[in-house]
CSV table of C-alpha atoms and ligand atoms in Angstrom, one decimal:
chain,number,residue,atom,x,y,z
A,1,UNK,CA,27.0,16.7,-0.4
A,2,UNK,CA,27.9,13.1,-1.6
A,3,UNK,CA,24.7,10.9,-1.4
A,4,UNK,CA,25.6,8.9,2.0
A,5,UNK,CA,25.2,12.5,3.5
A,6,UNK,CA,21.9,13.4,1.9
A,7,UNK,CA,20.9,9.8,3.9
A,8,UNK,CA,21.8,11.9,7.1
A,9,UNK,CA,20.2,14.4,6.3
A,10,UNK,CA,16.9,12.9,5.5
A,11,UNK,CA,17.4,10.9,8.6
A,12,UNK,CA,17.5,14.1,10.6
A,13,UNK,CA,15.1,16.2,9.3
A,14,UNK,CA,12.6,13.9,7.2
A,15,UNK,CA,12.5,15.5,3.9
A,16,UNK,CA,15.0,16.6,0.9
A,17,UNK,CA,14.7,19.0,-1.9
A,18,UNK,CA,12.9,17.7,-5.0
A,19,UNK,CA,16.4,17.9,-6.3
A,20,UNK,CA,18.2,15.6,-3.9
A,21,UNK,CA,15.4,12.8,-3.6
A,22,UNK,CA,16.1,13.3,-7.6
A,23,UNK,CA,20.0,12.5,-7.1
A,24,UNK,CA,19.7,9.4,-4.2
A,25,UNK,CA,17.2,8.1,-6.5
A,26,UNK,CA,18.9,8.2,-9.1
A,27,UNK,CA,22.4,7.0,-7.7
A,28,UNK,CA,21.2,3.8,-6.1
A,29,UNK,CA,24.0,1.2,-5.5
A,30,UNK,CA,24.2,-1.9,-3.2
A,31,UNK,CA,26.4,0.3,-0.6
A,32,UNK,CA,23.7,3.2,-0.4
A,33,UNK,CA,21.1,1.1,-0.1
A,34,UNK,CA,22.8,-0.8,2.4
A,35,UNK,CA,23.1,2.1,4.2
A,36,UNK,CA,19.8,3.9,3.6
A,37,UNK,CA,18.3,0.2,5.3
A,38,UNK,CA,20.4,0.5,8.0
A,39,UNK,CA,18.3,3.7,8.9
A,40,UNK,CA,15.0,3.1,7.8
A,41,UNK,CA,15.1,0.1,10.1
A,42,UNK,CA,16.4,1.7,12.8
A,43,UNK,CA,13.9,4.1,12.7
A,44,UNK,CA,11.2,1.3,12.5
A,45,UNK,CA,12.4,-0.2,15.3
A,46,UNK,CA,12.3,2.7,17.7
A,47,UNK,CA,8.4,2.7,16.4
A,48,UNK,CA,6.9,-0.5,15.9
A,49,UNK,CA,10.0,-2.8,17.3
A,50,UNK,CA,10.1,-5.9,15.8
A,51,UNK,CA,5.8,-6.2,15.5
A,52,UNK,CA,4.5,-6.9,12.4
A,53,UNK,CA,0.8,-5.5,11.0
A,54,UNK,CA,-1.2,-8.0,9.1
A,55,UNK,CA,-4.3,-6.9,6.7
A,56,UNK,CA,-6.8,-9.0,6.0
A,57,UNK,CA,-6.9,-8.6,2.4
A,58,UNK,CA,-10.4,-9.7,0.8
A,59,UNK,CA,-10.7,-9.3,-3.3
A,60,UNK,CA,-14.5,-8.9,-3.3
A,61,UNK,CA,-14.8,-8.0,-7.2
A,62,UNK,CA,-13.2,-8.1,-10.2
A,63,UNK,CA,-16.0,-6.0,-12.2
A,64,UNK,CA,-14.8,-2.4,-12.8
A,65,UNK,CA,-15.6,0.4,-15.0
A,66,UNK,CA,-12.2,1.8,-15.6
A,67,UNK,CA,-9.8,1.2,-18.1
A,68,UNK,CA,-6.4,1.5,-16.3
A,69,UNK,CA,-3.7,0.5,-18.9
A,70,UNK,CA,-1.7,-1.5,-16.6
A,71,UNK,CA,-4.7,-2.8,-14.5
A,72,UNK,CA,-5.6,-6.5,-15.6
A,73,UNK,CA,-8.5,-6.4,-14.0
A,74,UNK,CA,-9.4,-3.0,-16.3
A,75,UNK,CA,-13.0,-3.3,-18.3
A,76,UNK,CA,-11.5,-4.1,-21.7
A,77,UNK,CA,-10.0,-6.9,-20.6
A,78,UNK,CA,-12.2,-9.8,-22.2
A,79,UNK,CA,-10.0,-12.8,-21.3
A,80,UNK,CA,-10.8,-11.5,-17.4
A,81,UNK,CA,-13.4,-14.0,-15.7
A,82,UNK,CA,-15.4,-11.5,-13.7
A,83,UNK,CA,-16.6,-12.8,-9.8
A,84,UNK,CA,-17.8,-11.0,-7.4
A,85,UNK,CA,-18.6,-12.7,-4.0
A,86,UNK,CA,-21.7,-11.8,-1.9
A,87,UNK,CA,-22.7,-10.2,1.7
A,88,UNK,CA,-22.2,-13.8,2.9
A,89,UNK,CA,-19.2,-14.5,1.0
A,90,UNK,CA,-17.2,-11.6,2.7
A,91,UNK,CA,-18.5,-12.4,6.0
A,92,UNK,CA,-17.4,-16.1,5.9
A,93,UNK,CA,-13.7,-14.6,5.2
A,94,UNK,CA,-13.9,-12.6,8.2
A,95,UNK,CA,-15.0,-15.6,10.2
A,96,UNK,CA,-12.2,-17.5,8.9
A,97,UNK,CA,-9.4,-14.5,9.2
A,98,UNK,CA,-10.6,-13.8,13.3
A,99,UNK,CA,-9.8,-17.3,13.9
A,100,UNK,CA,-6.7,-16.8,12.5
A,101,UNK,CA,-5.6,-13.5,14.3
A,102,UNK,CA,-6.4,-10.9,11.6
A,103,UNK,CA,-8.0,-7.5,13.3
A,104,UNK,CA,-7.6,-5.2,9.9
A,105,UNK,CA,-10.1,-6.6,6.9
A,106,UNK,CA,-9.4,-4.7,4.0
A,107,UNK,CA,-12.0,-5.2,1.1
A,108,UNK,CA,-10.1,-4.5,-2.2
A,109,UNK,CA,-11.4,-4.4,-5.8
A,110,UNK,CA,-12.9,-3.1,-8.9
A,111,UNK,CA,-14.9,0.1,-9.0
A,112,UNK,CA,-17.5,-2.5,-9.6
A,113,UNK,CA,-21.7,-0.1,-9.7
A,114,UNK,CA,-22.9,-3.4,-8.5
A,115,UNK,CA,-21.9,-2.8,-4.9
A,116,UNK,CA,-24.0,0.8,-4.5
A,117,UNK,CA,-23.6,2.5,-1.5
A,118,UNK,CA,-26.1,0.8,0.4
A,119,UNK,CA,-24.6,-2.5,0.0
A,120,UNK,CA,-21.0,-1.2,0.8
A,121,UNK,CA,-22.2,0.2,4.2
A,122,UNK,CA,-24.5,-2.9,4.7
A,123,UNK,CA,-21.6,-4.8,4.8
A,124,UNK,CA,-19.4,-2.4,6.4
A,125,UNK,CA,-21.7,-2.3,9.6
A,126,UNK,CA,-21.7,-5.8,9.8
A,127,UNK,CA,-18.5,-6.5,9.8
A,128,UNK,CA,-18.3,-4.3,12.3
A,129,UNK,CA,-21.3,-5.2,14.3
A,130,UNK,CA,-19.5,-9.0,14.7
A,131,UNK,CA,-16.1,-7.6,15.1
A,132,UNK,CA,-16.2,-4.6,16.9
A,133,UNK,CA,-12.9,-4.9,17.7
A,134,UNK,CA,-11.6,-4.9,14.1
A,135,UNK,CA,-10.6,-2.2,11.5
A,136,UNK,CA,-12.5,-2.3,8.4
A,137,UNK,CA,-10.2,-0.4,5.1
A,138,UNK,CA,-11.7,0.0,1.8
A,139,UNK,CA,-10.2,-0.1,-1.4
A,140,UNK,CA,-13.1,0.6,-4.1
A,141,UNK,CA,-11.5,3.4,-5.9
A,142,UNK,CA,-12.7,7.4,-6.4
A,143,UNK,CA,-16.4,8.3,-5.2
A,144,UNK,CA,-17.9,10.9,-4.5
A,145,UNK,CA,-17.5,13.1,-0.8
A,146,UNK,CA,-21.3,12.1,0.3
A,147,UNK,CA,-20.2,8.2,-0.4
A,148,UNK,CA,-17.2,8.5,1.5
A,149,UNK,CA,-18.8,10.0,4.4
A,150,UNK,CA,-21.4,7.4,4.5
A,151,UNK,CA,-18.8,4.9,4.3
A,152,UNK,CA,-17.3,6.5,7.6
A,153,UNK,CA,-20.2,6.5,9.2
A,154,UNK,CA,-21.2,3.0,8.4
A,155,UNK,CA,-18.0,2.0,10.5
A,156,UNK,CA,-15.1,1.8,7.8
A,157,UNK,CA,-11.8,2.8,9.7
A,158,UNK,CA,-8.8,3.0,6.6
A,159,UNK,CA,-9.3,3.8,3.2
A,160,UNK,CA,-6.7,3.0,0.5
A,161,UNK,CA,-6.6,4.8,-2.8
A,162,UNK,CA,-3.1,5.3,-4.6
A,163,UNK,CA,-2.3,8.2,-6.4
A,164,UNK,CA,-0.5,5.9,-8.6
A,165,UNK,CA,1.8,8.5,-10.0
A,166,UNK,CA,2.1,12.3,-8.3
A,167,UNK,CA,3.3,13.8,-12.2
A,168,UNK,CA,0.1,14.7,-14.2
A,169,UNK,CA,1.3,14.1,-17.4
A,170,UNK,CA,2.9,10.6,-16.3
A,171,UNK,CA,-0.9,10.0,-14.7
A,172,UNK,CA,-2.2,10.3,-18.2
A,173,UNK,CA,0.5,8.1,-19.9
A,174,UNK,CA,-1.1,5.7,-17.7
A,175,UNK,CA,-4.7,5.8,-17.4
A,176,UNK,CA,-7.3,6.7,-20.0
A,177,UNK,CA,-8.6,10.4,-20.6
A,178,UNK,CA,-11.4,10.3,-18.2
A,179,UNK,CA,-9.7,9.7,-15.3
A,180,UNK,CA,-6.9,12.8,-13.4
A,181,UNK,CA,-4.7,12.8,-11.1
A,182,UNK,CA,-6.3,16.1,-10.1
A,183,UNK,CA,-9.5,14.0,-9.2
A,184,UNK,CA,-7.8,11.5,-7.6
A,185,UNK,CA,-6.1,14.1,-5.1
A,186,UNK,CA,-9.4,15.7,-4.1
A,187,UNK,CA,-10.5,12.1,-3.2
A,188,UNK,CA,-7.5,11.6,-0.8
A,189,UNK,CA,-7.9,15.1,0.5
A,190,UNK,CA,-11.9,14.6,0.8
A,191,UNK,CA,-10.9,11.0,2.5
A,192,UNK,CA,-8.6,12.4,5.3
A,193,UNK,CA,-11.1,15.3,5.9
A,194,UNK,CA,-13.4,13.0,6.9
A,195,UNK,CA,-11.6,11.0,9.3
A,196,UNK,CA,-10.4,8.1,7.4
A,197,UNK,CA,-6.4,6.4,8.4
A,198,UNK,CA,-5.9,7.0,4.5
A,199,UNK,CA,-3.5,5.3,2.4
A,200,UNK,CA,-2.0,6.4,-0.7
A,201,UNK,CA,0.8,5.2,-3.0
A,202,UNK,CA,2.7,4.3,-5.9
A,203,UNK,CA,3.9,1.5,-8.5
A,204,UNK,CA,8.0,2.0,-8.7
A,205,UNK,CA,8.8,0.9,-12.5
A,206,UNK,CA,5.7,1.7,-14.1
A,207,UNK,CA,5.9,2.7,-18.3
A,208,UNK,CA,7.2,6.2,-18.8
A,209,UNK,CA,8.4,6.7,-15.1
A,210,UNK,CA,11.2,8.9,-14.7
A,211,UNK,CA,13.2,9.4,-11.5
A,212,UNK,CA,12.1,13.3,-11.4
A,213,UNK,CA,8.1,11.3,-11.2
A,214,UNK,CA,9.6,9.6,-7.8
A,215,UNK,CA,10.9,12.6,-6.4
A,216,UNK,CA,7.4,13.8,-6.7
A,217,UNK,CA,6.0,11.3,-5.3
A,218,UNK,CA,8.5,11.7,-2.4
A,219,UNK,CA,7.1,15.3,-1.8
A,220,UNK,CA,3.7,14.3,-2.9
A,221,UNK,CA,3.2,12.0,0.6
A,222,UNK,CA,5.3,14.4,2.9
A,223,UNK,CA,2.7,16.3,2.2
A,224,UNK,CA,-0.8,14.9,2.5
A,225,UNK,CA,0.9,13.0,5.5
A,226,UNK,CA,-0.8,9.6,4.9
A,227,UNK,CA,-1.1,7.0,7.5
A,228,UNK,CA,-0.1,4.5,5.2
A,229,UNK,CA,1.8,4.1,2.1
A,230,UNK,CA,1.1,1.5,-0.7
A,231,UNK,CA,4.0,0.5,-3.0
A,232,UNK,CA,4.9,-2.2,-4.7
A,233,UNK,CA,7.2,-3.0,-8.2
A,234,UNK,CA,4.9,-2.3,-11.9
A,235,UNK,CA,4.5,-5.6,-13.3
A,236,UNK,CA,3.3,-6.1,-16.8
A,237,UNK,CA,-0.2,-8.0,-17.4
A,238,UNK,CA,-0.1,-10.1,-20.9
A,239,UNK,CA,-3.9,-8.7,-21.7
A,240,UNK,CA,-3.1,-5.2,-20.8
A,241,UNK,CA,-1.6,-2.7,-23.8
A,242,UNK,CA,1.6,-2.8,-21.1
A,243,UNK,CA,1.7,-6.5,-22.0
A,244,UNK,CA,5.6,-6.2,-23.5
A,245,UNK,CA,6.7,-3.2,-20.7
A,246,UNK,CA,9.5,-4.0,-18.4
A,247,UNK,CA,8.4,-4.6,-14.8
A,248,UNK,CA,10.0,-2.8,-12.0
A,249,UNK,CA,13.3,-3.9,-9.9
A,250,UNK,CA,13.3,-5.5,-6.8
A,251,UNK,CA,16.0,-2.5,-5.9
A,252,UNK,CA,14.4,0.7,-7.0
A,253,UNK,CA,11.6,-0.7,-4.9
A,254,UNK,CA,13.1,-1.0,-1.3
A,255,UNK,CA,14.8,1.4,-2.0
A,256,UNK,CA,11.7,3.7,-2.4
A,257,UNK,CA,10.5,1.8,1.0
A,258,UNK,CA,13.6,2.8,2.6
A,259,UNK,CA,13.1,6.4,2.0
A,260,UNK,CA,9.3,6.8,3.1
A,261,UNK,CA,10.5,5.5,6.4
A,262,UNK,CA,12.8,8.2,6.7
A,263,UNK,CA,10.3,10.5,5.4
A,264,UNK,CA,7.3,9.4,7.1
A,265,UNK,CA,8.7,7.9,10.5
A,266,UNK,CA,5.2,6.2,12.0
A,267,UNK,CA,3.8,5.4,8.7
A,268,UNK,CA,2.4,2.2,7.9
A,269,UNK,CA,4.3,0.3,5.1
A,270,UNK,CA,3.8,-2.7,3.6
A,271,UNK,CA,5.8,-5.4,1.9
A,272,UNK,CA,3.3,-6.0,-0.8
A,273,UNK,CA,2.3,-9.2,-2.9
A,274,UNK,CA,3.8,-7.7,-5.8
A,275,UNK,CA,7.5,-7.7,-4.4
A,276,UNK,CA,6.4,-11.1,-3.4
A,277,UNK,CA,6.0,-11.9,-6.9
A,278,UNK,CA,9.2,-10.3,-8.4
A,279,UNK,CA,11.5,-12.1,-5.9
A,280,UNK,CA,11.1,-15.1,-3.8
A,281,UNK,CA,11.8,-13.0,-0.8
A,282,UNK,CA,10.9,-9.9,-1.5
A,283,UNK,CA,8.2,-9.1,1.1
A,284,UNK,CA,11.3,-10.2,3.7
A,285,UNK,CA,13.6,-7.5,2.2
A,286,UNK,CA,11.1,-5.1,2.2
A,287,UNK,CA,10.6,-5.5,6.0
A,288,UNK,CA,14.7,-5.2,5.9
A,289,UNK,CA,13.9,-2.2,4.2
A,290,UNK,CA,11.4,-0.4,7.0
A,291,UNK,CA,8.4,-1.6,6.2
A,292,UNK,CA,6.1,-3.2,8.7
A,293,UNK,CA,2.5,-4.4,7.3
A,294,UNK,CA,2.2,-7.4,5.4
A,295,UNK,CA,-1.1,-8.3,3.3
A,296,UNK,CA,-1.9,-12.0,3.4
A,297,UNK,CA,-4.6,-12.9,1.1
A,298,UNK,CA,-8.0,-13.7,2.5
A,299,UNK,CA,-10.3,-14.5,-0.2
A,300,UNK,CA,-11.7,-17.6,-1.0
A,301,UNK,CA,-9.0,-19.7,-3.2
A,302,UNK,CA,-12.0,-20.1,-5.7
A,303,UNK,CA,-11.4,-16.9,-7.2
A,304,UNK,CA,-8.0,-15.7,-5.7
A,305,UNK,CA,-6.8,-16.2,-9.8
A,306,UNK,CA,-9.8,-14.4,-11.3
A,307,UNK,CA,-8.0,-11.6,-8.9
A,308,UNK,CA,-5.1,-10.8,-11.2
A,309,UNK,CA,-4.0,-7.3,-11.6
A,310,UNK,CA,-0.8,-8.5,-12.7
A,311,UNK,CA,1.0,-11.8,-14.3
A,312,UNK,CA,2.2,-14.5,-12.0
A,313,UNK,CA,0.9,-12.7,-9.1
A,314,UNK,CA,1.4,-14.9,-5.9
A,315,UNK,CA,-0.5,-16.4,-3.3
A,316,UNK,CA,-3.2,-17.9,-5.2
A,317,UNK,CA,-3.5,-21.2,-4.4
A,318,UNK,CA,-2.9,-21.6,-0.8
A,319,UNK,CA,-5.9,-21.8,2.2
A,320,UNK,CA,-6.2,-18.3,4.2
A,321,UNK,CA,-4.5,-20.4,6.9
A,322,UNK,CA,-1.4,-21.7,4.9
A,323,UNK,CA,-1.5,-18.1,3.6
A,324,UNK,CA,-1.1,-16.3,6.7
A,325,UNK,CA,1.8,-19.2,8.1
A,326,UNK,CA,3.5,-19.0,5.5
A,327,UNK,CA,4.5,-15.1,5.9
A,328,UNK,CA,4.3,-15.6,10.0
A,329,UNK,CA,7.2,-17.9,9.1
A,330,UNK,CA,8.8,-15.5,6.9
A,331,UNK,CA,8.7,-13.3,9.2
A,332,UNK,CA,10.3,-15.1,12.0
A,333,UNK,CA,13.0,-16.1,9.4
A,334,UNK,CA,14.2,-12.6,9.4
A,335,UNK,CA,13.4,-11.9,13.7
A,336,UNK,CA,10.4,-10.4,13.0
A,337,UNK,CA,6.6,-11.6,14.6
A,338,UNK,CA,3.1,-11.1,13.2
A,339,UNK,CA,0.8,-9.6,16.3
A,340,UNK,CA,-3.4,-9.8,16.6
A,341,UNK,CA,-3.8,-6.2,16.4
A,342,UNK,CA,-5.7,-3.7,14.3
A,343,UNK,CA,-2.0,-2.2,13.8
A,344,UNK,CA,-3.2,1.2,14.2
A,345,UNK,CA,-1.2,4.5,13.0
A,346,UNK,CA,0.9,5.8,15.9
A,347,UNK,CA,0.9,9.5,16.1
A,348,UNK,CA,4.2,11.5,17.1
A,349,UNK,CA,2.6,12.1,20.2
A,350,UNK,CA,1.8,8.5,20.7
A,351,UNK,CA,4.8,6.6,19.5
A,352,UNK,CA,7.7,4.8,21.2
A,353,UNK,CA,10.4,8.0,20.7
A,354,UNK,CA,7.6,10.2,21.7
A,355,UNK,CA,8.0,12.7,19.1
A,356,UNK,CA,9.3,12.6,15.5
A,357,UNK,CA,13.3,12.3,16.6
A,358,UNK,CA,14.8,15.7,15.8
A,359,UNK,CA,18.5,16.2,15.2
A,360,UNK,CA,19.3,16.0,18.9
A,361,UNK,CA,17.3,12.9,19.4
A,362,UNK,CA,19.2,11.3,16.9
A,363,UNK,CA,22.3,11.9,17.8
A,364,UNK,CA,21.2,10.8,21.7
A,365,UNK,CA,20.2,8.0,20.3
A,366,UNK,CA,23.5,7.1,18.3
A,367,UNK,CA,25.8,7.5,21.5
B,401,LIG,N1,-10.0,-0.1,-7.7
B,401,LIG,C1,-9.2,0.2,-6.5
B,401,LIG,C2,-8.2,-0.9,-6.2
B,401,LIG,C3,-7.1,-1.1,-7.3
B,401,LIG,S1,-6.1,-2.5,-7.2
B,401,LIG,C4,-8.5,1.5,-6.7
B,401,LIG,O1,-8.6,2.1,-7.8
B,401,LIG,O2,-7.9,2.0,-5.8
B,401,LIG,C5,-4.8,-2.0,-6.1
B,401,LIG,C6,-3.5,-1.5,-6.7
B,401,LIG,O3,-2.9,-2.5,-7.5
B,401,LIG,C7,-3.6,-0.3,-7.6
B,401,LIG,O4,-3.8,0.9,-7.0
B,401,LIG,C8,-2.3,-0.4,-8.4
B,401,LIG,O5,-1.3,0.5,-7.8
B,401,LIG,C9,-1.9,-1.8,-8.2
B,401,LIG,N2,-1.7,-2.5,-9.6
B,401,LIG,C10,-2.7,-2.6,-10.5
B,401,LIG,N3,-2.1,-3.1,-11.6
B,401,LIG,C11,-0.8,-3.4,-11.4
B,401,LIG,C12,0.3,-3.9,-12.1
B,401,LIG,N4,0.1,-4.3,-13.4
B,401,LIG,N5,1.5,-4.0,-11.5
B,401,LIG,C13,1.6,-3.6,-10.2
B,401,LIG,N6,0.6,-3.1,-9.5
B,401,LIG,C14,-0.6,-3.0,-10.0
């Protein structure tokens, strides 16, 4: 089979052999990506149309205990000026991002002992007490079952952990010795037992990834069967010990977005800040490429620098308002529009083909 027909065949039946997501990705040329998009939109299209998601995104801390290598946010990083905004703080973002449309708030940071429990569902609740027609996410990192669940109950909708990389010993090459992919799999298993819309993902480029480590990731999210899928290009941090590793490409990346669609029809996808920062328009090829979320920034400009996982990152100097404009009009560039939604998951059962399109579909809906 040349590698246009392994497209088909993914198009048709949502998932390849380790082996052939090993040979596309490794075979990536203009043409076949050209082609893969083609799909992957289409596909998108029969889902979510032309809508785009938007998320909220509050950075609430920079504090965390772990020591991720390419994180530059990780603990041994001393030239890191640690924040971490209050109850108050996060609420006044929400004020400011309902005015503006935003019905997802997704609080993002460091696994920061600071914020116990208590005060994670204390704000939870109230965001949901104000907003009660908003989804809350979380993005705090691995706790334990009993957290999670309290969490859940406290209101919190989506939760977003990425497995980072689905190859153990490439996990290791990339995070200190305490920390296992093993661990981080229960968490995402314990999170969608629960309830949760859960999240998980992957940095395309990162040190020591080989295309085999893709191909597992490929298999790694058809099977837990996320709601949503996080990816965006590695990009080195000057204080991390990743400081002189090549960042990812722009083209490995959609193409990766390109092939989750196809995988993972009614997933949620989206054009992350870090293809932002590695091409002026990256985040409008990555909608090009199927993906349909997009993650405007939502924390006070005060510390949106001190919030820097990676060099150059983007988006930090702009009002929430001139934030969220600027990608509506991005989006419009490219015939897309940003709704006021909470953008949730749509089921098979629930979505515009009405079932995940089988062969037959497919080919009804080609003639
Ligand atoms: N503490 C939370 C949030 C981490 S930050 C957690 O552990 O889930 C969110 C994501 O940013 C990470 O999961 C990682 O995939 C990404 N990230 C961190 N450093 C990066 C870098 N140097 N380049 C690209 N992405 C990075």
């Amino acid at each position: 089979m040349n590698m246009f027909e392994l497209i088909d065949k993914l198009e048709m039946e949502h998932v390849l052999s380790g082996d052939e997501y090993c040979a596309l990705i490794g075979s990536v040329t203009p043409e076949l990506s050209e082609y893969l998009f083609e799909k992957s939109r289409r596909i998108r299209h029969q889902i979510y149309g032309h809508d785009i998601f938007v998320r909220g995104l509050i950075e609430f801390t920079n504090y965390c205990k772990n020591d991720c290598y390419y994180c530059g946010i990780r603990r041994s990083n001393k030239n890191a000026q640690r924040y971490r905004l209050q109850k108050d703080d996060i609420l006044m973002c929400c004020e400011q991002g309902y005015g503006l449309g935003f019905r997802t708030f997704v609080l993002q940071g460091g696994e920061d002992p600071y914020f116990t429990d208590e005060r994670i569902t204390d704000i939870v609740s109230s965001i949901k007490r104000l907003y009660p027609d908003c989804a809350v996410t979380l993005s705090i990192g691995e706790k334990s079952r009993e957290s999670y669940e309290a969490f859940f109950a406290a209101g919190a909708d989506r939760y977003l952990l990425r497995h980072e990389t689905a190859n153990d010993k490439h996990y290791k090459k990339l995070h200190p010795p305490e920390l296992s992919l093993q661990h981080r799999k229960d968490c995402l298993h314990d999170l969608k037992d629960i309830g949760f819309q859960v999240g998980c993902g992957f940095m395309v480029g990162s040190p020591y990834q080989t295309v085999q480590n893709l191909a597992e990731d490929m298999l790694f999210i058809k099977e837990l069967q996320p709601h949503m899928v996080g990816i965006g290009p590695f990009i080195a941090h000057s204080d991390s010990p990743f400081n002189n590793e090549r960042n990812g490409t722009l083209e490995l990346t959609l193409f990766m977005l390109g092939l989750i669609r196809l995988t993972l029809p009614e997933v949620l996808l989206p054009s992350t800040t870090a293809l932002g920062t590695i091409h002026p328009r990256g985040r409008e090829k990555g909608i090009l490429a199927g993906a349909n979320v997009v993650m405007p920034n939502l924390s006070p400009v005060s510390v949106r620098k001190k919030y820097m996982l990676y060099d150059n990152k983007i988006c930090t100097g702009e009002e929430s308002a001139q934030c969220k404009d600027c990608l509506a009009n991005r989006m419009k560039s490219i015939g897309y529009n940003i709704v006021v939604d909470r953008g949730d998951w749509r089921s098979p059962e629930n979505n515009n083909i009405g079932i995940i399109p089988g062969k037959e579909e497919i080919n009804e809906l080609r003639s």
